[in-house]
Coordinates of C-alpha atoms in Angstrom, one line a residue:
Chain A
X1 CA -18.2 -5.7 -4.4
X2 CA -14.9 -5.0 -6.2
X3 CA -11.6 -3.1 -5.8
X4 CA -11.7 0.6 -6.3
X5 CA -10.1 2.2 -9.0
X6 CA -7.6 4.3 -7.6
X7 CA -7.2 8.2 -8.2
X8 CA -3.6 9.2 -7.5
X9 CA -2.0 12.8 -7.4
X10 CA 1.5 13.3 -8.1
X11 CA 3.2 16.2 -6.5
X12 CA 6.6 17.0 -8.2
X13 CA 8.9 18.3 -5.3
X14 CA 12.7 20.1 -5.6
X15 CA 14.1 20.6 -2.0
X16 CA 11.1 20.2 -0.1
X17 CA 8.9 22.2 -1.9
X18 CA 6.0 21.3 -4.9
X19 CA 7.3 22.9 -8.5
X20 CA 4.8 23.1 -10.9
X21 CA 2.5 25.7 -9.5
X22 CA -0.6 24.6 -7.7
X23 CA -3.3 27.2 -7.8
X24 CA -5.8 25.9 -4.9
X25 CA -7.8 28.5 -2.8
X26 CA -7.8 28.6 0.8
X27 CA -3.5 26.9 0.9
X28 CA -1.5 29.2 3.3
X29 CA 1.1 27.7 1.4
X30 CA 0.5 26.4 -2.0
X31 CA 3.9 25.2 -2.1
X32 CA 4.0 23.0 1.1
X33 CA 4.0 19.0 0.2
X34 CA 2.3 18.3 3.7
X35 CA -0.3 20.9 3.4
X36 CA -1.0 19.8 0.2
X37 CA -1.1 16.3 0.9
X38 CA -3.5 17.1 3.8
X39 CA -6.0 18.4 1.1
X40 CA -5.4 16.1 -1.3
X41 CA -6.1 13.8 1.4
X42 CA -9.4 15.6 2.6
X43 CA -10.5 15.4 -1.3
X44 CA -10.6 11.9 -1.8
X45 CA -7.3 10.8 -3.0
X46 CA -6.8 7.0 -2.8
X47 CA -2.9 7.2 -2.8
X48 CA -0.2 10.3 -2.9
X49 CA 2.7 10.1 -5.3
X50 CA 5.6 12.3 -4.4
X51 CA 8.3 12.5 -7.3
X52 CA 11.2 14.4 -6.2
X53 CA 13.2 16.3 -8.3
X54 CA 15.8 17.3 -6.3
X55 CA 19.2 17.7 -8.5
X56 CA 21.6 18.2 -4.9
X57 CA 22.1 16.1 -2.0
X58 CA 20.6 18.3 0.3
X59 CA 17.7 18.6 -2.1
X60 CA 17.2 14.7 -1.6
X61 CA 17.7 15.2 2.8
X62 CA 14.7 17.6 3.1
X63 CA 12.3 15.3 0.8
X64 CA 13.3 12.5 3.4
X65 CA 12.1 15.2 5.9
X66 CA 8.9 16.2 3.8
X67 CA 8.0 12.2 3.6
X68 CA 8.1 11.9 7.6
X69 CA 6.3 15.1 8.2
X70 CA 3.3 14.1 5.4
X71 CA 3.3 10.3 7.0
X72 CA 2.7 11.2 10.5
X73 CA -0.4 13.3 9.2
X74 CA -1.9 11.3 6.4
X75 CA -3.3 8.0 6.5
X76 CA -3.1 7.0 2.8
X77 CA -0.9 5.4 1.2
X78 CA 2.6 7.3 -0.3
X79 CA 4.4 6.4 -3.1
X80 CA 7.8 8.5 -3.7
X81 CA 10.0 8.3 -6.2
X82 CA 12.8 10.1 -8.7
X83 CA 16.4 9.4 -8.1
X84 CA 16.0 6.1 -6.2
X85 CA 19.4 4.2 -7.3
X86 CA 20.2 1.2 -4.9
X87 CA 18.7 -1.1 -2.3
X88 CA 20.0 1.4 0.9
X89 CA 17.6 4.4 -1.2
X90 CA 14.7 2.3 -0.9
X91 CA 15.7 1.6 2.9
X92 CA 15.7 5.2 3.9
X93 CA 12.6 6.1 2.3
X94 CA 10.5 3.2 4.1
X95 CA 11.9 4.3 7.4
X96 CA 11.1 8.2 6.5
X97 CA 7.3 6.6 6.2
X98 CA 7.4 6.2 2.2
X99 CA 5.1 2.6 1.6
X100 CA 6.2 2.1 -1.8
X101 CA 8.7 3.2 -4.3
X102 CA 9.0 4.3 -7.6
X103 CA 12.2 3.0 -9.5
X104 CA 13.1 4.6 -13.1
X105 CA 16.5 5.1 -14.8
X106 CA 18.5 3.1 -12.2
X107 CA 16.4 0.1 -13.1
X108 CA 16.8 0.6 -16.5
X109 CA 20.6 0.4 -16.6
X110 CA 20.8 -2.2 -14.1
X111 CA 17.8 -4.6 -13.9
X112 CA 18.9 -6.7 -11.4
X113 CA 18.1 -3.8 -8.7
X114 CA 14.3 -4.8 -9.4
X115 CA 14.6 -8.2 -8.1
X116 CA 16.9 -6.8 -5.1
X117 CA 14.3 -4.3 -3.8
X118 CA 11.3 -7.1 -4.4
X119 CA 13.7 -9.9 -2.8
X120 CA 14.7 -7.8 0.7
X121 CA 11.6 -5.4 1.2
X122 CA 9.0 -7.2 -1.1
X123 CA 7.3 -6.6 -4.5
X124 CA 4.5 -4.6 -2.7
X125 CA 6.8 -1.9 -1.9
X126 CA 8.3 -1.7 -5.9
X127 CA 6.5 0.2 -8.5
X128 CA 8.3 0.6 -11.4
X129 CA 7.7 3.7 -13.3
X130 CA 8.1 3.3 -17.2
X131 CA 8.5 7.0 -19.6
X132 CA 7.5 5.1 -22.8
X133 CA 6.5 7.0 -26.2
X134 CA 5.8 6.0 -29.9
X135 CA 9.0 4.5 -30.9
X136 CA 10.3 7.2 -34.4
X137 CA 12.0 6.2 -37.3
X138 CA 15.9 4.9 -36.2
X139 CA 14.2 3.4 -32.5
X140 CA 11.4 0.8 -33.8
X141 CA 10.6 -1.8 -31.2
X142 CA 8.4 -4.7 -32.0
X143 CA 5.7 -2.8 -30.1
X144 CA 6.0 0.4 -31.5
X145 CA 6.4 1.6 -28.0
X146 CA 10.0 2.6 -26.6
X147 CA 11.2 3.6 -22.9
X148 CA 12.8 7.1 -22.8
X149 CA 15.3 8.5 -20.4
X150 CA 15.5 12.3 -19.4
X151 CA 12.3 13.4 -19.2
X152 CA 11.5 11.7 -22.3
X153 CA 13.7 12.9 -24.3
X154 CA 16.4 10.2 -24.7
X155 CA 15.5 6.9 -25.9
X156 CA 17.1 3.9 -23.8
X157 CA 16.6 1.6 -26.5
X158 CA 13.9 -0.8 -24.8
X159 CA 10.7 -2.2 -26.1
X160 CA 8.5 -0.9 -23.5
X161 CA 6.1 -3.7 -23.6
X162 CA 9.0 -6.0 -23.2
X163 CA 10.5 -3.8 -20.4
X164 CA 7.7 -3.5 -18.4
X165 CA 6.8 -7.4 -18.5
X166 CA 10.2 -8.0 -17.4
X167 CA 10.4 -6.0 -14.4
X168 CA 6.8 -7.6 -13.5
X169 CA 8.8 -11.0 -13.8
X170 CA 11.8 -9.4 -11.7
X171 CA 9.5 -8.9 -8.8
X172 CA 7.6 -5.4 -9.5
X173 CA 4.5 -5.1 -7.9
X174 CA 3.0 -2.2 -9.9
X175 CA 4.1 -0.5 -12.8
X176 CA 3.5 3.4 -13.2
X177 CA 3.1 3.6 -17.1
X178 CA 3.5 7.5 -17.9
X179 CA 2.7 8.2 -22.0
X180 CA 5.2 11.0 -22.7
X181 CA 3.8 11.7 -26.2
X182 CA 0.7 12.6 -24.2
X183 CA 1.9 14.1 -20.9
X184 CA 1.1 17.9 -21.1
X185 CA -1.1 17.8 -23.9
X186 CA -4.6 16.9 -22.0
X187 CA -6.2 14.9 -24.9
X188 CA -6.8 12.3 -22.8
X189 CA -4.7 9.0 -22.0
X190 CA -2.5 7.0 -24.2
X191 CA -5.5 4.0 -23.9
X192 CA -3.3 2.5 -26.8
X193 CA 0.0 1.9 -24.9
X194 CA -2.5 1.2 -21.8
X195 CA -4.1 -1.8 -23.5
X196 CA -0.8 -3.5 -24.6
X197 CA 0.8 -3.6 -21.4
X198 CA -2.6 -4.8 -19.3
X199 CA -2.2 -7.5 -21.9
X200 CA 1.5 -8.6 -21.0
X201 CA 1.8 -7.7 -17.0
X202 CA -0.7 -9.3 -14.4
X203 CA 0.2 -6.8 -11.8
X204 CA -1.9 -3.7 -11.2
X205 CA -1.3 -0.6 -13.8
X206 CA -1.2 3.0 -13.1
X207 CA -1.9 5.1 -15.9
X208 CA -0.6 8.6 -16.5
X209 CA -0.2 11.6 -19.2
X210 CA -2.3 13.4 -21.0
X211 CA -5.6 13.5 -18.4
X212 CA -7.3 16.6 -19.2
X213 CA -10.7 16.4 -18.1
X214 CA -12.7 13.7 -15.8
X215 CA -14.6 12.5 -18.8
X216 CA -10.5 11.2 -20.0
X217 CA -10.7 8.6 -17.3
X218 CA -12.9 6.1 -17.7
X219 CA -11.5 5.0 -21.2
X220 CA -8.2 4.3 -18.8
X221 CA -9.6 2.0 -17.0
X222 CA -11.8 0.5 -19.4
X223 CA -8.0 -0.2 -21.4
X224 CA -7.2 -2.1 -18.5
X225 CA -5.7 0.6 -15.9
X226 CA -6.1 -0.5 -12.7
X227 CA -5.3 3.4 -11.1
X228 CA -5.6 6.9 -12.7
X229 CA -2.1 9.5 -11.6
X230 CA -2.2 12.7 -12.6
X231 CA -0.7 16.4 -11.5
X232 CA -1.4 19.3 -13.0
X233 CA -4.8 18.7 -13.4
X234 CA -5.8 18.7 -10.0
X235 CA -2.9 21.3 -9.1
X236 CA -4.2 24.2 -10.8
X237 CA -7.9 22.6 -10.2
X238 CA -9.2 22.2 -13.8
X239 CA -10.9 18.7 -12.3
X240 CA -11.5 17.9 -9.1
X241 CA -11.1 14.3 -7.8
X242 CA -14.5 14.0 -6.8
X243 CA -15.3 14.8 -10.5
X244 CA -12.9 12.0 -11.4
X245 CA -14.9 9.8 -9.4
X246 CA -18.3 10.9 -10.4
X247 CA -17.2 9.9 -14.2
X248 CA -15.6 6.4 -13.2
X249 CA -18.7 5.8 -11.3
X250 CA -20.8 7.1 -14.2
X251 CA -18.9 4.6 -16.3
X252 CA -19.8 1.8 -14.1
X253 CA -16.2 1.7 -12.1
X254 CA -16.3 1.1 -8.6
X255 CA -14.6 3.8 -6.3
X256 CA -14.3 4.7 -2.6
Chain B
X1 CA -9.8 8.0 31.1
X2 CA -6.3 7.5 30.4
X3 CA -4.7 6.1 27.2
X4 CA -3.9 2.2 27.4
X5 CA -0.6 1.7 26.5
X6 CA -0.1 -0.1 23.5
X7 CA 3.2 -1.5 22.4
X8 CA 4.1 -1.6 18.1
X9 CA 6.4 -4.9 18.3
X10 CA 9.5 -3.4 16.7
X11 CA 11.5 -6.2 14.9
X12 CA 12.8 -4.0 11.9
X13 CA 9.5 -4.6 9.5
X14 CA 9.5 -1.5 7.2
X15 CA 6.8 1.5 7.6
X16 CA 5.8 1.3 11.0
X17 CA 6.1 5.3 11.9
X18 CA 2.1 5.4 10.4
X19 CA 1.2 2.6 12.4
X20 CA 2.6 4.3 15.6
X21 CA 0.7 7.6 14.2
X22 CA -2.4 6.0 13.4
X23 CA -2.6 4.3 16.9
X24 CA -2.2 7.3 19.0
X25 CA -4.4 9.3 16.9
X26 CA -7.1 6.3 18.0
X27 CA -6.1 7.2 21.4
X28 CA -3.5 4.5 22.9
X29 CA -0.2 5.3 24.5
X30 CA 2.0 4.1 22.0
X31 CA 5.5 2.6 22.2
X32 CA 7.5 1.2 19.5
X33 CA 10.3 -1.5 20.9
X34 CA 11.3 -5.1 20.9
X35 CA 11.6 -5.0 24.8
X36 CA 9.5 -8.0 25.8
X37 CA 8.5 -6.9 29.2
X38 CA 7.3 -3.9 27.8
X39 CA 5.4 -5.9 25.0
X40 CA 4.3 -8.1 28.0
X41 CA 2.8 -5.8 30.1
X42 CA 1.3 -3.2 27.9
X43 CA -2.6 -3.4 27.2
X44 CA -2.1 -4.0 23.5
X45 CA 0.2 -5.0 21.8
X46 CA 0.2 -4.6 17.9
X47 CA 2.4 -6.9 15.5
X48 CA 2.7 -5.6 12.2
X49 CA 4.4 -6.7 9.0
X50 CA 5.2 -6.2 5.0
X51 CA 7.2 -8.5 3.0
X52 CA 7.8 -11.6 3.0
X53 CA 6.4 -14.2 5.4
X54 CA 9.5 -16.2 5.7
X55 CA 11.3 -12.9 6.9
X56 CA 8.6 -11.8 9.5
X57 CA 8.7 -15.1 11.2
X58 CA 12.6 -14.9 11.5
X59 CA 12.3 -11.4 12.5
X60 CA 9.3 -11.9 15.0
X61 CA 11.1 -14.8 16.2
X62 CA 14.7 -13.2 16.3
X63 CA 12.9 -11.0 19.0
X64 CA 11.2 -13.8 21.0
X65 CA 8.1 -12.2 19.7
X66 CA 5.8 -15.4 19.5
X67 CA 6.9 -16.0 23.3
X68 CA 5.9 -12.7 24.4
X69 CA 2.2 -13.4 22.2
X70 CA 1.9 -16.7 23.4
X71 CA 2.3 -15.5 26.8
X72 CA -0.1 -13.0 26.5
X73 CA -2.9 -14.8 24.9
X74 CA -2.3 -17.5 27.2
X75 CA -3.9 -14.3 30.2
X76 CA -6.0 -13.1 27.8
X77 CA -4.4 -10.1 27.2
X78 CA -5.4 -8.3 23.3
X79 CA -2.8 -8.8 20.4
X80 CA -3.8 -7.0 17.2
X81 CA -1.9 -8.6 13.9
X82 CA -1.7 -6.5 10.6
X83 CA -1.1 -7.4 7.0
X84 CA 1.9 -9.9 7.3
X85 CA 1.5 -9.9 11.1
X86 CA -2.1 -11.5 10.8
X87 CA -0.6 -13.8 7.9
X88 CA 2.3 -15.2 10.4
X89 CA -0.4 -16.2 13.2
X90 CA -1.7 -19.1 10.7
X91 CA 0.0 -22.7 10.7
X92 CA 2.5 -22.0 7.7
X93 CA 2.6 -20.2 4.7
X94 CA 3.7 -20.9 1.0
X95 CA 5.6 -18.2 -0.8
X96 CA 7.5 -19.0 -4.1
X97 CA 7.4 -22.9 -3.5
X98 CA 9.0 -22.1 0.3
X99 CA 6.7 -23.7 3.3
X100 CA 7.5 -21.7 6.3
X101 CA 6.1 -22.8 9.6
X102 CA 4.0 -19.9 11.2
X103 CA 3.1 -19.2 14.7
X104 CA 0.2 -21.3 14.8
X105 CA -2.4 -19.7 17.0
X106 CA -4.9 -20.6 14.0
X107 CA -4.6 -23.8 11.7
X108 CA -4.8 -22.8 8.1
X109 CA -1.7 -22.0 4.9
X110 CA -0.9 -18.7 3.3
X111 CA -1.0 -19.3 -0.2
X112 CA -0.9 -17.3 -3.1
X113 CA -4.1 -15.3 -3.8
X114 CA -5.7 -16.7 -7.5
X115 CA -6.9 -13.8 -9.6
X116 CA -5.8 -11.8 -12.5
X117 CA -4.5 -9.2 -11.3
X118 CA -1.8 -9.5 -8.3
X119 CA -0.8 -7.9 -5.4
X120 CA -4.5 -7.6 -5.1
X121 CA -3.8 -3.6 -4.3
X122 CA -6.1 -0.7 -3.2
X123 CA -9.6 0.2 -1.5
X124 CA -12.0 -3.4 -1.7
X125 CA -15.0 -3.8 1.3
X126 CA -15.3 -6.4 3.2
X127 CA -18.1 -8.9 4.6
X128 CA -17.9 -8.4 8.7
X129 CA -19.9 -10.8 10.5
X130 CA -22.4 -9.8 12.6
X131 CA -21.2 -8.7 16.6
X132 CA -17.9 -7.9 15.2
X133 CA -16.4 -4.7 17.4
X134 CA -13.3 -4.2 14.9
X135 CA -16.1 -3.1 12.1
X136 CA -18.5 -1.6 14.6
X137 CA -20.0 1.7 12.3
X138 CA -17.3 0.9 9.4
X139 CA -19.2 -2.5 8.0
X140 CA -19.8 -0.8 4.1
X141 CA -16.0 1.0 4.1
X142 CA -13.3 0.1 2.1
X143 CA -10.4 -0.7 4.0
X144 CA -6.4 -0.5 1.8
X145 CA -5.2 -3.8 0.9
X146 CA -1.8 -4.6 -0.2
X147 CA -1.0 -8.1 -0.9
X148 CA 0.0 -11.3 -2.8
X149 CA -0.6 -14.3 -0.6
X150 CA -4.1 -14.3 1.9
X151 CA -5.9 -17.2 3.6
X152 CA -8.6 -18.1 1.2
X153 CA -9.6 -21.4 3.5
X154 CA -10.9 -20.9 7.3
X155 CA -10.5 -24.3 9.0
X156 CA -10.8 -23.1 12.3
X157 CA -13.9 -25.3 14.3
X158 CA -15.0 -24.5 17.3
X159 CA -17.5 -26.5 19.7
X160 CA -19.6 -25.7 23.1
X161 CA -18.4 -23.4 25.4
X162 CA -15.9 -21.4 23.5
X163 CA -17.3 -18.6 21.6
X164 CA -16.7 -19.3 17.6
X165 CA -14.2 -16.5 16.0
X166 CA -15.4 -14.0 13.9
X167 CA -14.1 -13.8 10.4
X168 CA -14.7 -11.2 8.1
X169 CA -13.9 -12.1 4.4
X170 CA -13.1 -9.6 1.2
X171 CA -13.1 -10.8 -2.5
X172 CA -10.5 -9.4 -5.4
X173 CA -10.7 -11.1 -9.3
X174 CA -13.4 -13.5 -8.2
X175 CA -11.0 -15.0 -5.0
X176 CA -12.0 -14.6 -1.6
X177 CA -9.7 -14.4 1.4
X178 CA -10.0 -13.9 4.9
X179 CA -9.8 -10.1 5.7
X180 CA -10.0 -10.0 9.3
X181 CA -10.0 -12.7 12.2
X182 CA -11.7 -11.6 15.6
X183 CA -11.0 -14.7 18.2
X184 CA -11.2 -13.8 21.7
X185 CA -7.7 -11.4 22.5
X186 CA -6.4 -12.0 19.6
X187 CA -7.6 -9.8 16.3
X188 CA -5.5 -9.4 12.9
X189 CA -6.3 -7.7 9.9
X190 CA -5.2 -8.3 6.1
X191 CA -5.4 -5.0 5.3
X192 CA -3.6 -2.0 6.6
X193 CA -6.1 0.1 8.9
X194 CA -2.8 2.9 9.6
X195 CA -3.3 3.5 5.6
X196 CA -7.1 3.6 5.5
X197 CA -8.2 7.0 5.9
X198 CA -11.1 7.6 8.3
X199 CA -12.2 4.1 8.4
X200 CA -9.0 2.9 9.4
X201 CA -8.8 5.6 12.3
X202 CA -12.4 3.9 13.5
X203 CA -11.2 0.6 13.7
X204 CA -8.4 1.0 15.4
X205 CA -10.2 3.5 17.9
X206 CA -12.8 0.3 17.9
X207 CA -10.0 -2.0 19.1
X208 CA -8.2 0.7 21.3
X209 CA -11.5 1.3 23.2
X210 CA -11.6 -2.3 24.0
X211 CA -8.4 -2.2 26.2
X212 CA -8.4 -1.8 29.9
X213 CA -6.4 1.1 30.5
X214 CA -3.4 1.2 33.0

């Protein structure tokens, strides 16, 4: 008897509707966050990430809409996140039917928001998501590891070891550690980056970047992951979440 | 047969639209308020809660909630606590060095769960006692927990007539914690059975078909 690892897919979503093409069979609408929640659901998905992307205002009001819809008709857990800024944010995705949320940048240039969210709503509801890379010549941190900005593309000048142990200490509950040197490439995960922050943070681990076949999950959790996130993997259907499962269980992991 | 009403005790606790969803998709009537007749009279009456325990007992509280559940386990009538809402039916609780009284129908402390790796968060199965209509057909499921504190001592003793509760237990980094408490009209669960998938769905249809319908 022993918690499952969790297998989390993230659906990246610009005014209500997934980007990043999703190439299931059988999907009147490919394109539709509910639908596609719905199967993801139906496939064995232990949690749903939603990361919107939305650059306008009105962008953000129809994911608040896509987040009720998808919460009335799946009984998993949600986690959204991308452009969540203040304590109100975090409000209005709760009430949309949102159970946690993802803070990034915001956090970054103001930490104290960490321990505001965790003080008024809980550190169950706060996962902080961390962009970290290899740190290059000009950014070296004492773990070699930095924390970008931008899509990974700026650095903001953090360790990310030291980052993410000090939003665990501001009241995080999770921490959603996405290796951008890896993301896209599917060579597997950044076990590397993995393995130092299970070593500072005693709160649960999501990995992410660079899954590119079932057989690159078990080494994340054998680095210390407690859950697996990918996207595009399971979008265009190059692995299926029950093959996920079949190689964690193969490794010995437990799973539902 | 008609739908019992059940009523979702509204006192401004987070994510309760799934709860709501989850409970008429198990068949009940569902109403979300604070009203207290309403919460009086319906045939269930559901308490959730997230966060923190000193803030569900204000809110529950700010509402007259523990009236309107003392009242109705005083007739009998079924009261279903989830996540927090089971956590603020025990004596007190202890959260960052804070001792908050609790409602008290059950004698025990919150306290911090001991394992490595906390909130103790995702899928885990539980050990349901034997009789228990909650986990009737769902006893080797895994149900989704989310949480930092549990109830890791039962102290609960019950003699002759009355019939003994049923707890069921779950385990997380080597610590075990009470995952659900079946004791007459009153049920709770640690875990959230609106986020649980299919099993989920079954328990709360399990505790649905159990009220008497209007």
């Amino acid at each position: 008897m022993s918690l499952a690892v969790r297998v989390i897919p993230c659906l990246d979503v610009d005014g209500g509707r997934v980007v990043k093409g999703v190439n299931f069979q059988g999907l009147r609408d490919a394109g539709d966050p509910v639908e596609l929640a719905k199967r993801y659901d139906a496939e064995g998905a232990d949690e749903l990430t939603f990361l919107d992307i939305s650059a306008s205002h009105e962008g953000r009001a129809t994911t608040m809409e896509i987040v009720s819809a998808t919460a009335e008709q799946v009984f998993i857990p949600l986690t959204v996140g991308g452009g969540v800024g203040s304590v109100e944010d975090v409000d209005r995705l709760l009430r949309a039917g949102a159970d946690k949320v993802a803070v990034n940048t915001a956090a970054i240039a103001r930490p104290d928001l960490v321990a505001e969210i965790a003080d008024r709503f809980g550190s169950q509801v706060l996962v902080l998501s961390v962009d970290a890379r290899r740190a290059g010549p000009g950014t070296a941190t004492d773990s070699g590891f930095e924390v970008t900005t931008h899509g990974g593309r700026t650095s903001a000048g953090l360790d990310a070891i030291a980052w993410a142990k000090q939003a665990a200490d501001l009241g995080a509950g999770e921490i959603l550690l996405n290796a951008m040197d890896a993301d896209g490439t599917r060579e597997g995960f950044d076990v590397d980056l993995i393995r130092l922050v299970r070593a500072e943070v005693s709160i649960p681990v999501i990995a992410s970047g660079g899954a590119g076949a079932a057989e690159h999950f078990p080494p994340a959790v054998e680095a210390g992951a407690d859950a697996v996130l990918a996207a595009s993997v399971f979008h265009f259907g190059t692995v299926a979440i029950a093959e996920v499962k079949d190689a964690l269980r193969g490794a010995g992991h437990a799973v539902r | 047969m008609t739908a019992p009403p059940v009523v979702v005790l509204d006192y401004g606790s987070g994510n309760l639209r799934s709860a709501v969803r989850a409970l008429e998709r198990a068949g009940a009537d569902v109403t979300l308020t604070a009203d207290r007749a309403a919460a009086q009279e319906a045939a269930g009456l559901v308490v959730p809660g997230v966060g923190a325990f000193r803030s569900c007992v204000e809110g529950i509280r700010s509402v007259r909630g523990h009236e309107v559940i003392g009242r109705r386990l005083a007739g009998g009538r079924p009261v279903l606590g989830i996540c927090v809402g089971m956590q603020v039916l025990f004596e007190h609780g202890v959260e960052h060095g804070e001792d908050t009284a609790g409602l008290d129908e059950w004698p025990g402390v919150v306290e911090r769960l001991q394992a490595p790796v906390v909130p103790h968060m995702g899928w885990n199965t539980v050990e349901a006692p034997e009789g228990s209509l909650l986990f009737d057909g769902i006893e080797d499921e895994r149900f989704y927990f989310v949480h930092s504190y549990g109830v890791r001592d039962w102290t609960l003793r019950t003699h002759g007539r009355t019939r003994p509760p049923l707890v069921t237990w779950s385990e997380h980094g080597g610590d075990r914690f009470v995952a659900a408490v079946e004791n007459g009209p009153l049920c709770a669960t640690q875990f959230h059975p609106e986020k649980s998938g299919d099993a989920g769905a079954r328990l709360l249809a399990n505790w649905v078909g159990s009220l008497k319908a209007a």
